[in-house]
Coordinates of C-alpha atoms and ligand atoms in Angstrom, one line a residue:
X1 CA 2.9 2.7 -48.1
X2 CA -0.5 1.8 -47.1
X3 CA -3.0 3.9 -45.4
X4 CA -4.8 0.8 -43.8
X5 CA -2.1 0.2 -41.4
X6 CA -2.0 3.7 -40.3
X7 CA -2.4 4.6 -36.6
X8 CA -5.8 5.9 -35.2
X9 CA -7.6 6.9 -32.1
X10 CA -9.2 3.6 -31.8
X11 CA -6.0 1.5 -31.7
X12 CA -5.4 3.0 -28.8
X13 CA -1.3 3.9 -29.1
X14 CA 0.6 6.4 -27.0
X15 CA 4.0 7.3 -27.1
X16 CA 6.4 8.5 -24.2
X17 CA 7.1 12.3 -24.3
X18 CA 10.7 11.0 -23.6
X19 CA 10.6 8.6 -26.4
X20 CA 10.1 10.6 -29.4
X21 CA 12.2 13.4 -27.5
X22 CA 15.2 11.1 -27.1
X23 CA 17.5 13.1 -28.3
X24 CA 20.0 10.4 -29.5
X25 CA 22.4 10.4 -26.0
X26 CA 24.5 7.8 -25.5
X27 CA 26.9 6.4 -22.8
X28 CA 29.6 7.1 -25.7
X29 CA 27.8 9.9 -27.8
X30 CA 26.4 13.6 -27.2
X31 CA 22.6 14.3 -28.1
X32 CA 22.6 13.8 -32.6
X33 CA 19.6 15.9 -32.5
X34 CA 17.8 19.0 -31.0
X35 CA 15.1 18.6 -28.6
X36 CA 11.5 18.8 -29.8
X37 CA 9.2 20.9 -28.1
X38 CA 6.4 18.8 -26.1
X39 CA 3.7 20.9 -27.6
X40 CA 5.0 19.9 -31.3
X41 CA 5.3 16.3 -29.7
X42 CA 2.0 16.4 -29.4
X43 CA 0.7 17.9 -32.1
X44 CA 2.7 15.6 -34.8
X45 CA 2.2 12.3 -33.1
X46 CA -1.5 13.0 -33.1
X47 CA -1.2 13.7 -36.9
X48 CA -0.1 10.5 -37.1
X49 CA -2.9 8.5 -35.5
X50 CA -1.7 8.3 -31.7
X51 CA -4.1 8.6 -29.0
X52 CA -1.9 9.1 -26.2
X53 CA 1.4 10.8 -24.9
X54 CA 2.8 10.2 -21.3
X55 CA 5.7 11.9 -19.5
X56 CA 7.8 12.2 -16.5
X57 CA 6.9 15.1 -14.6
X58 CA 10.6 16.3 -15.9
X59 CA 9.6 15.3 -19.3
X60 CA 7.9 18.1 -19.7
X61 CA 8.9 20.6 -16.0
X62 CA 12.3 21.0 -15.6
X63 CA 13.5 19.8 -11.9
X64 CA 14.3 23.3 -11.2
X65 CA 11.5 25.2 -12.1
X66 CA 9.8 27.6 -10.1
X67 CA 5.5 27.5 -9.6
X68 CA 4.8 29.8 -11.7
X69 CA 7.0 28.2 -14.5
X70 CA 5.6 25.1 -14.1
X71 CA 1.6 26.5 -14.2
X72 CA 2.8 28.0 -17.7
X73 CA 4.1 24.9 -18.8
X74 CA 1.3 22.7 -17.7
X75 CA -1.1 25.3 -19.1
X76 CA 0.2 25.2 -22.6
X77 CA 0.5 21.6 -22.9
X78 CA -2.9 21.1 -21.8
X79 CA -4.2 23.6 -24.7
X80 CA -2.3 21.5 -26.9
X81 CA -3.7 18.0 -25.8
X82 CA -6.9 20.1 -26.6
X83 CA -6.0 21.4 -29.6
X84 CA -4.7 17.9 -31.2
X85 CA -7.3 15.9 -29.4
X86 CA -4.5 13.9 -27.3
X87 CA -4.4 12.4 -23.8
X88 CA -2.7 11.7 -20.9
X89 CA -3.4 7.7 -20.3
X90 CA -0.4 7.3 -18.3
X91 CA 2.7 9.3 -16.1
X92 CA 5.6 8.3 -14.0
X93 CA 8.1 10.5 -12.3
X94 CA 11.7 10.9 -12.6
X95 CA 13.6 8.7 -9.7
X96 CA 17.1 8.1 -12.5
X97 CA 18.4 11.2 -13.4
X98 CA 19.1 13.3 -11.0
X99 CA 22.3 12.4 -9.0
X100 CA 20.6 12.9 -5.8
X101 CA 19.1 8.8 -6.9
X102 CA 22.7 7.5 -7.3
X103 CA 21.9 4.7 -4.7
X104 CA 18.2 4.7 -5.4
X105 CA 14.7 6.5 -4.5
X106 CA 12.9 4.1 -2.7
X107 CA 15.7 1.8 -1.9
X108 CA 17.8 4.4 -1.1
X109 CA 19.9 3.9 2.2
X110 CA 19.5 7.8 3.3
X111 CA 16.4 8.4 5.0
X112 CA 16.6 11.6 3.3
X113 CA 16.7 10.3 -0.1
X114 CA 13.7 8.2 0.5
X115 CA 11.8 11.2 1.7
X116 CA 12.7 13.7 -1.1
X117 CA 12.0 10.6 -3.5
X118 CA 9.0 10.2 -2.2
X119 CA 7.8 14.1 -1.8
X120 CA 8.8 14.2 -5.6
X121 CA 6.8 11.5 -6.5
X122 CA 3.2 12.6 -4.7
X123 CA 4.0 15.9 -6.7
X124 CA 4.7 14.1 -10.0
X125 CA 1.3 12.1 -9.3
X126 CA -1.0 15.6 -9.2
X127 CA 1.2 16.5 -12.0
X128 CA -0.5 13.4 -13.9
X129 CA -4.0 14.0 -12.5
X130 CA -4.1 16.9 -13.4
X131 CA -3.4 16.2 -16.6
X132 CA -5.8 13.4 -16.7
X133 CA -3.4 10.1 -16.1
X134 CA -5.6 7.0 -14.8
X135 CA -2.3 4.7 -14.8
X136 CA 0.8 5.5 -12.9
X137 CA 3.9 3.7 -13.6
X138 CA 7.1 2.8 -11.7
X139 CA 10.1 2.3 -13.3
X140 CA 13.2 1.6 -10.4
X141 CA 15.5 2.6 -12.6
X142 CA 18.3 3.5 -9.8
X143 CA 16.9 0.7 -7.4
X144 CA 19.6 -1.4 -7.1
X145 CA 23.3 -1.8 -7.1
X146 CA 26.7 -2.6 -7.9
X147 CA 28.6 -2.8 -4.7
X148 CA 25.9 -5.4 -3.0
X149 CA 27.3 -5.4 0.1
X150 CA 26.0 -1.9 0.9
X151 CA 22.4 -2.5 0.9
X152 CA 20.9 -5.4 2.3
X153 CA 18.4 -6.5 -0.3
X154 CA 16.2 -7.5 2.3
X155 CA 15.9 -3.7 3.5
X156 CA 15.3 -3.1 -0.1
X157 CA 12.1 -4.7 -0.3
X158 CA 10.9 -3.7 3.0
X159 CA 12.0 0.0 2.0
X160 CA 10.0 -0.3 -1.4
X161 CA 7.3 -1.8 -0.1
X162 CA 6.8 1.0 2.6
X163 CA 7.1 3.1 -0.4
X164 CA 4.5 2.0 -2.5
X165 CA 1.9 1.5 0.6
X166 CA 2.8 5.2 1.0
X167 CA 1.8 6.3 -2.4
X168 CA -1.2 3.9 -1.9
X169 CA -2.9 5.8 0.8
X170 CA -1.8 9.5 -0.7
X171 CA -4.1 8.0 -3.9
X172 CA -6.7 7.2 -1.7
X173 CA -6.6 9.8 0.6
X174 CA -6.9 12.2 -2.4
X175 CA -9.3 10.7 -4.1
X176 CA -7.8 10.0 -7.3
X177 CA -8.9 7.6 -9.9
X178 CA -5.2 6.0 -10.3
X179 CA -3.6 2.6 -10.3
X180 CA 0.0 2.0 -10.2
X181 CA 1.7 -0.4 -13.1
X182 CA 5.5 -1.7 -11.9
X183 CA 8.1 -2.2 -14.6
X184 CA 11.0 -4.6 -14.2
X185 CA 14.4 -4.6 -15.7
X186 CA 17.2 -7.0 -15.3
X187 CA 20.0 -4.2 -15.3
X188 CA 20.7 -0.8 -16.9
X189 CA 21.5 1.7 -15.4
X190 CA 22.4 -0.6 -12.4
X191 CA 24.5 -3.5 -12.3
X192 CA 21.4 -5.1 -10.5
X193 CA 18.1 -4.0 -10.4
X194 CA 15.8 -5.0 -7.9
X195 CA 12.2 -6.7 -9.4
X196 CA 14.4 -7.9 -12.4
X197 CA 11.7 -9.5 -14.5
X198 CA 7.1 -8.8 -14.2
X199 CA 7.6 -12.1 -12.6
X200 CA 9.1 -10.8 -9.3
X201 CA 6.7 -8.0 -9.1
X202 CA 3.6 -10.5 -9.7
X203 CA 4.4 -11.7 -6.3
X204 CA 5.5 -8.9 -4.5
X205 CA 2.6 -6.8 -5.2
X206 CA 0.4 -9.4 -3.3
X207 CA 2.4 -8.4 -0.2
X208 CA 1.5 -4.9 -0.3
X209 CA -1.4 -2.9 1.5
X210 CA -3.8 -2.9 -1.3
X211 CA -2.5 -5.5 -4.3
X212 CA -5.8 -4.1 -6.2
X213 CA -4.5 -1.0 -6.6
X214 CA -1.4 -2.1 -8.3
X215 CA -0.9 -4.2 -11.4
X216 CA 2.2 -4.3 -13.9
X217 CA 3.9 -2.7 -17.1
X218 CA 5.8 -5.3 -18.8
X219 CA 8.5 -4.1 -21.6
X220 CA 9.6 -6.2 -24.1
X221 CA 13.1 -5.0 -24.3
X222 CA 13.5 -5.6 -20.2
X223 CA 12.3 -9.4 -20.5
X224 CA 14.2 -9.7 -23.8
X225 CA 17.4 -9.0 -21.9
X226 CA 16.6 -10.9 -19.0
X227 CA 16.7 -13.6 -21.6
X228 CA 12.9 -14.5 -21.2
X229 CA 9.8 -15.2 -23.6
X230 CA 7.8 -12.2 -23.2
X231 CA 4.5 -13.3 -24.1
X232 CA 4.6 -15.9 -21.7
X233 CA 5.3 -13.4 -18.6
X234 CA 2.3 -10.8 -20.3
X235 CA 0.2 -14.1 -20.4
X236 CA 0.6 -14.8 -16.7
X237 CA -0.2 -11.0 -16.1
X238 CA -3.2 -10.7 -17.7
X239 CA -4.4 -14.6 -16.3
X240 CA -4.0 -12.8 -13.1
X241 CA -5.9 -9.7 -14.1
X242 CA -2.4 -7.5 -13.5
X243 CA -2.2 -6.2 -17.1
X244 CA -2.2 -2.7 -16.5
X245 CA -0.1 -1.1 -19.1
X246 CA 2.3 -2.7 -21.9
X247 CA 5.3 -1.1 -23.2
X248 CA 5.9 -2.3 -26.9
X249 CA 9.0 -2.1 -28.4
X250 CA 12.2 -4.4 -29.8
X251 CA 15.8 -6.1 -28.4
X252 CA 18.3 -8.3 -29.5
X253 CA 19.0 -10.8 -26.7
X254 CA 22.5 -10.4 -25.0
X255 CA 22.5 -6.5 -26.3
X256 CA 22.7 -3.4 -24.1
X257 CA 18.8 -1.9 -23.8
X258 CA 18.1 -1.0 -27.2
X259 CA 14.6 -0.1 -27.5
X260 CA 13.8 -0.5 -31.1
X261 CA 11.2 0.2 -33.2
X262 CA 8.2 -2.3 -31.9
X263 CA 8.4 -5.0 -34.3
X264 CA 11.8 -4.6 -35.9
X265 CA 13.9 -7.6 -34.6
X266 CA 11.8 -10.5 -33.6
X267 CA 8.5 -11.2 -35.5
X268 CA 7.4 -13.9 -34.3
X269 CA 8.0 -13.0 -30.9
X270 CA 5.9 -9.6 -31.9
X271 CA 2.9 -11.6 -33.4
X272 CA 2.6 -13.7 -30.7
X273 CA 1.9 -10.9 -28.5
X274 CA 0.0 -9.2 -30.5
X275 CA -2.0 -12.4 -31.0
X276 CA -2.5 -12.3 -27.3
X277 CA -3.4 -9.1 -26.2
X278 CA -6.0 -9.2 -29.2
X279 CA -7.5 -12.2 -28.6
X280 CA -7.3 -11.6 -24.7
X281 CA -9.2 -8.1 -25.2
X282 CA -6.6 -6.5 -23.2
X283 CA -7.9 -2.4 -23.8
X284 CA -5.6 -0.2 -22.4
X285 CA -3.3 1.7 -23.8
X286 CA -0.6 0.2 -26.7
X287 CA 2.5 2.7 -25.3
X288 CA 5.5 2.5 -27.4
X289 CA 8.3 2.7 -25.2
X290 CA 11.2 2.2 -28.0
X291 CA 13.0 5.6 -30.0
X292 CA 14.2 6.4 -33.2
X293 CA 18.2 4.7 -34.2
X294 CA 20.9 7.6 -33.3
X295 CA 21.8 8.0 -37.3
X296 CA 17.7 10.1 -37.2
X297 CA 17.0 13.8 -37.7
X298 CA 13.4 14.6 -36.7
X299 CA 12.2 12.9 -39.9
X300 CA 14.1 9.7 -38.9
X301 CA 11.9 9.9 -35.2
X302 CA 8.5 10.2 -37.0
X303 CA 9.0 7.4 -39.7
X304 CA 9.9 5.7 -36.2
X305 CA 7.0 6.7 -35.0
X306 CA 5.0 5.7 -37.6
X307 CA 6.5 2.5 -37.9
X308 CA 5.8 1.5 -34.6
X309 CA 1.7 1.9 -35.2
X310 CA 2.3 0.2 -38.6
X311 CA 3.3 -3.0 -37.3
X312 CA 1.4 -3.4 -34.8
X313 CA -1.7 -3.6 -37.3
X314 CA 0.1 -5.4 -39.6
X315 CA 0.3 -8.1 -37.0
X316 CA -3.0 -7.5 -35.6
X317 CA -3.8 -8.3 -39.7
X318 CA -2.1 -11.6 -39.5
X319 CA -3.5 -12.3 -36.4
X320 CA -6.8 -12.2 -38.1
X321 CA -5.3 -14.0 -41.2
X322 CA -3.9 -16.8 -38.9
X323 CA -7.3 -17.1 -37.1
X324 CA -8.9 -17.6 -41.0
X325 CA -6.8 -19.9 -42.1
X326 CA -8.5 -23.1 -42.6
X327 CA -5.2 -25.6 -42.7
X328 CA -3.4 -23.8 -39.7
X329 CA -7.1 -24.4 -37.4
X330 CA -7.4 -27.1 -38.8
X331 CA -4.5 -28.6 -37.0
X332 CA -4.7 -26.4 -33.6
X333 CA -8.5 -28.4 -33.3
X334 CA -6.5 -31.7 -34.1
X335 CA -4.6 -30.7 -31.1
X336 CA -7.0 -30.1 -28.6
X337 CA -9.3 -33.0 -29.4
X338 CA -7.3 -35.8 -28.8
X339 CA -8.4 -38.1 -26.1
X340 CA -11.4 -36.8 -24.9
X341 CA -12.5 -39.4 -22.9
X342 CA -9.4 -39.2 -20.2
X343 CA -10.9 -35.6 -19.5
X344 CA -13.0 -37.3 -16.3
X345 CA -9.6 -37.8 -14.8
X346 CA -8.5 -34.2 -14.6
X347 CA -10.1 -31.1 -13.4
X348 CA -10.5 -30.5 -9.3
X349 CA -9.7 -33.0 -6.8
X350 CA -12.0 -35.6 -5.3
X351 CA -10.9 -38.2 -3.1
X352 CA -13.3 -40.7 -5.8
X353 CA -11.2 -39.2 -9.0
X354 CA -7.9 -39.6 -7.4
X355 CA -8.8 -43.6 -6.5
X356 CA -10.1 -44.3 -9.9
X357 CA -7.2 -42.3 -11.7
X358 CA -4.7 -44.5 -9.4
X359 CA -6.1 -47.4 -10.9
X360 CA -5.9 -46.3 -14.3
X361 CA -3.4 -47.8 -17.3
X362 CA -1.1 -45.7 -19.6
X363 CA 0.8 -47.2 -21.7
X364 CA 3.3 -44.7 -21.7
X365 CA 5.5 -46.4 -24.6
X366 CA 2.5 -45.9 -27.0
X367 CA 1.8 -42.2 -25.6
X368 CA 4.7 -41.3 -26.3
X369 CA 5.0 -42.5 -30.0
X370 CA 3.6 -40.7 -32.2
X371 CA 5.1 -37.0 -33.8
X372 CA 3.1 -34.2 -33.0
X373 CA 3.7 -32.2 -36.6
X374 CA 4.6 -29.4 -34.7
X375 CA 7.2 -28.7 -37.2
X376 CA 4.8 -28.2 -40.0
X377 CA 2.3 -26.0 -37.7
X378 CA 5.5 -23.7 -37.0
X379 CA 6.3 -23.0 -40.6
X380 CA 2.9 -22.5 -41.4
X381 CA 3.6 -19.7 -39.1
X382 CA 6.7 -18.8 -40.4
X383 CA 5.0 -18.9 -44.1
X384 CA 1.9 -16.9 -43.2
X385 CA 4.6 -14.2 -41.5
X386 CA 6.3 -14.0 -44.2
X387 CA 3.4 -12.9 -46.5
X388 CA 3.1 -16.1 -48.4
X389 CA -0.4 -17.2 -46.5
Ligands
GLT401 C1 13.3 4.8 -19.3 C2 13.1 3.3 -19.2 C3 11.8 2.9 -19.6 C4 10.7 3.3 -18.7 C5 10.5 4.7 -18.6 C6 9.5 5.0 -17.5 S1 11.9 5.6 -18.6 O1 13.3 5.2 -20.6 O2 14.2 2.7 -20.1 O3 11.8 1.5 -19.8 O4 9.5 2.7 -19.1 O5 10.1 5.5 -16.4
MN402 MN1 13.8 -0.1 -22.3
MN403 MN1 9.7 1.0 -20.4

């Protein structure tokens, strides 16, 4: 295969510790293969071309462990992120696993819940400072629920929003150079998630304490399942300066959350976004949030890991092939420069503009007559995709 496509520092990927560590678990199938150290993590995806790996605090410190465990284990990862020349761009803390979050962390109805959730998160926050994290992500992975009669959804919000202020001010009050990026999801684990799509969050985060401080982390897979067109939601995020973190990977619609290999099932949906964040100069981190098919040993999870860097620059390639070819801009121009002269009419309001534009003729029946060769734009696409542009 070629070595152009290759991942490297500069592309800026990073994988999740608990991505490449999936183990191959199941809701119908025990682990297919052994856990792999985080240090080895680290060294092999770094062999590979990554720039970054981020964890749960559990990821990589077991729930239980005692202070002095932990200090070990956060000692020798960091010589390994120092060895390898890795980072930490990005943590998050384990609200999902444990039992204790059956009805939630945040949203929890227990007062006691909520407090624990929260004391575990401020610890799982200097856990990530301290290992250099600048982006803090929240996945509500247990926030939500089957039997909705139990929690009124109302009380959810108010509950997660008192959350997130919280966290706010222990940030600031600390000092910390952090910023918080929310992830949605429709369902899985719970029937119903709260924040089911980056949409919700968009205008939730404007009702908290301080909306600068927090952004999102849109997933493919999440919006995929929600039945949405993912590069639309990440384009309304970054228009709104709330691109904080993007987690790349691949879904069928309709399917359970399958988190492929980025690029594997939809390619036009993957160059599209790639398209955007490139053009958009979005520069934080690629993360891969996707893991190696069940039938893998640890070969299997590196070729998955490899794969995943490989097609991002192989779209970022025909990005730059799409953006060359003379016949394909040739059209998009044709496009845009239709009708020039009915741009007085638009732009902001005046009472003068609106007068005039009332008295203005369209004859709609014309307008509305001639094709508009998207067709042949669209398998122009399909063509250059297809490695025949
Ligand atoms: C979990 C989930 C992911 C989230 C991770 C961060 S954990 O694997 O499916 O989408 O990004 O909490
Ligand atoms: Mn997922
Ligand atoms: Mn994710």
């Amino acid at each position: 295969m070629d070595d152009a496509y290759k991942g490297k520092k500069e592309d800026k990927f990073s994988f999740g510790l608990w991505t490449v560590g999936n183990v191959g678990r199941d809701p119908f199938g025990d682990p297919s293969r052994k856990p792999i150290p985080p240090t080895r993590i680290v060294k092999k995806l770094s062999e590979l071309g990554a720039w970054g790996i981020n964890l749960h605090d559990n990821d990589l410190v077991p729930i239980d462990a005692t202070r002095q465990q932990r200090n070990k284990i956060v000692r020798e990862f960091k010589k390994a992120l120092k060895d390898y020349g890795m980072i930490v761009p990005m943590a998050t803390t384990n609200t999902f696993s444990h039992p204790v979050f059956k009805d939630g962390g945040f949203t929890s109805n227990d007062p006691k819940v909520r407090a624990y959730g929260l004391q575990k998160v401020m610890q799982a926050i200097d856990l990530g400072v301290e290992l250099g994290a600048e982006t803090y992500v929240f996945w509500g992975g247990r926030e939500g629920a089957e039997c909705n009669v139990a929690k009124d959804p109302i009380d959810a919000l108010k509950r997660y929003r008192e959350g997130l202020n919280y966290l706010c001010r222990y940030v600031r009050d600390q000092k910390y150079k952090l910023r918080f990026a929310m992830e949605a999801k429709p369902n899985e684990p719970r029937a119903d998630m709260y924040f089911p799509t980056t949409g919700h969050y968009l205008a939730f985060i404007e009702t908290l304490d301080f909306p600068e401080m927090v952004g999102v982390n849109p997933e493919l897979a999440h919006e995929h399942m929600a039945g949405l067109n993912f590069h639309h939601g990440v384009a309304q995020a970054i228009e709104v300066g709330k691109l904080f973190h993007i987690d790349l990977n691949d879904q069928r619609f309709g399917r359970y959350d399958q988190d492929f290999r980025f690029g594997s099932e939809d390619y036009k949906s993957a160059f599209l976004l790639v398209r955007l964040l490139e053009d958009q100069g979005y520069d934080g981190p690629r993360h891969f949030d996707a893991h190696a098919f069940r039938t893998e040993d640890e070969k299997g999870v590196w070729d998955f890991a490899d794969g995943c860097m490989r097609t991002y620059n192989i779209f970022k390639e025909k990005t730059a092939r799409f953006a060359e070819d003379a016949e394909i801009q040739g059209i998009l121009k044709e496009i845009e420069g239709k009708n020039p002269e009915f741009e007085k009419h638009l732009g902001k309001y005046s009472k003068k503009k609106a007068q005039s534009l009332k008295r203005a003729k369209f004859d709609i029946d014309a307008m509305a007559k001639p094709g508009l060769g998207y067709e042949r734009l669209d398998q122009m696409l399909t063509e250059l995709l297809l490695g025949m542009r």
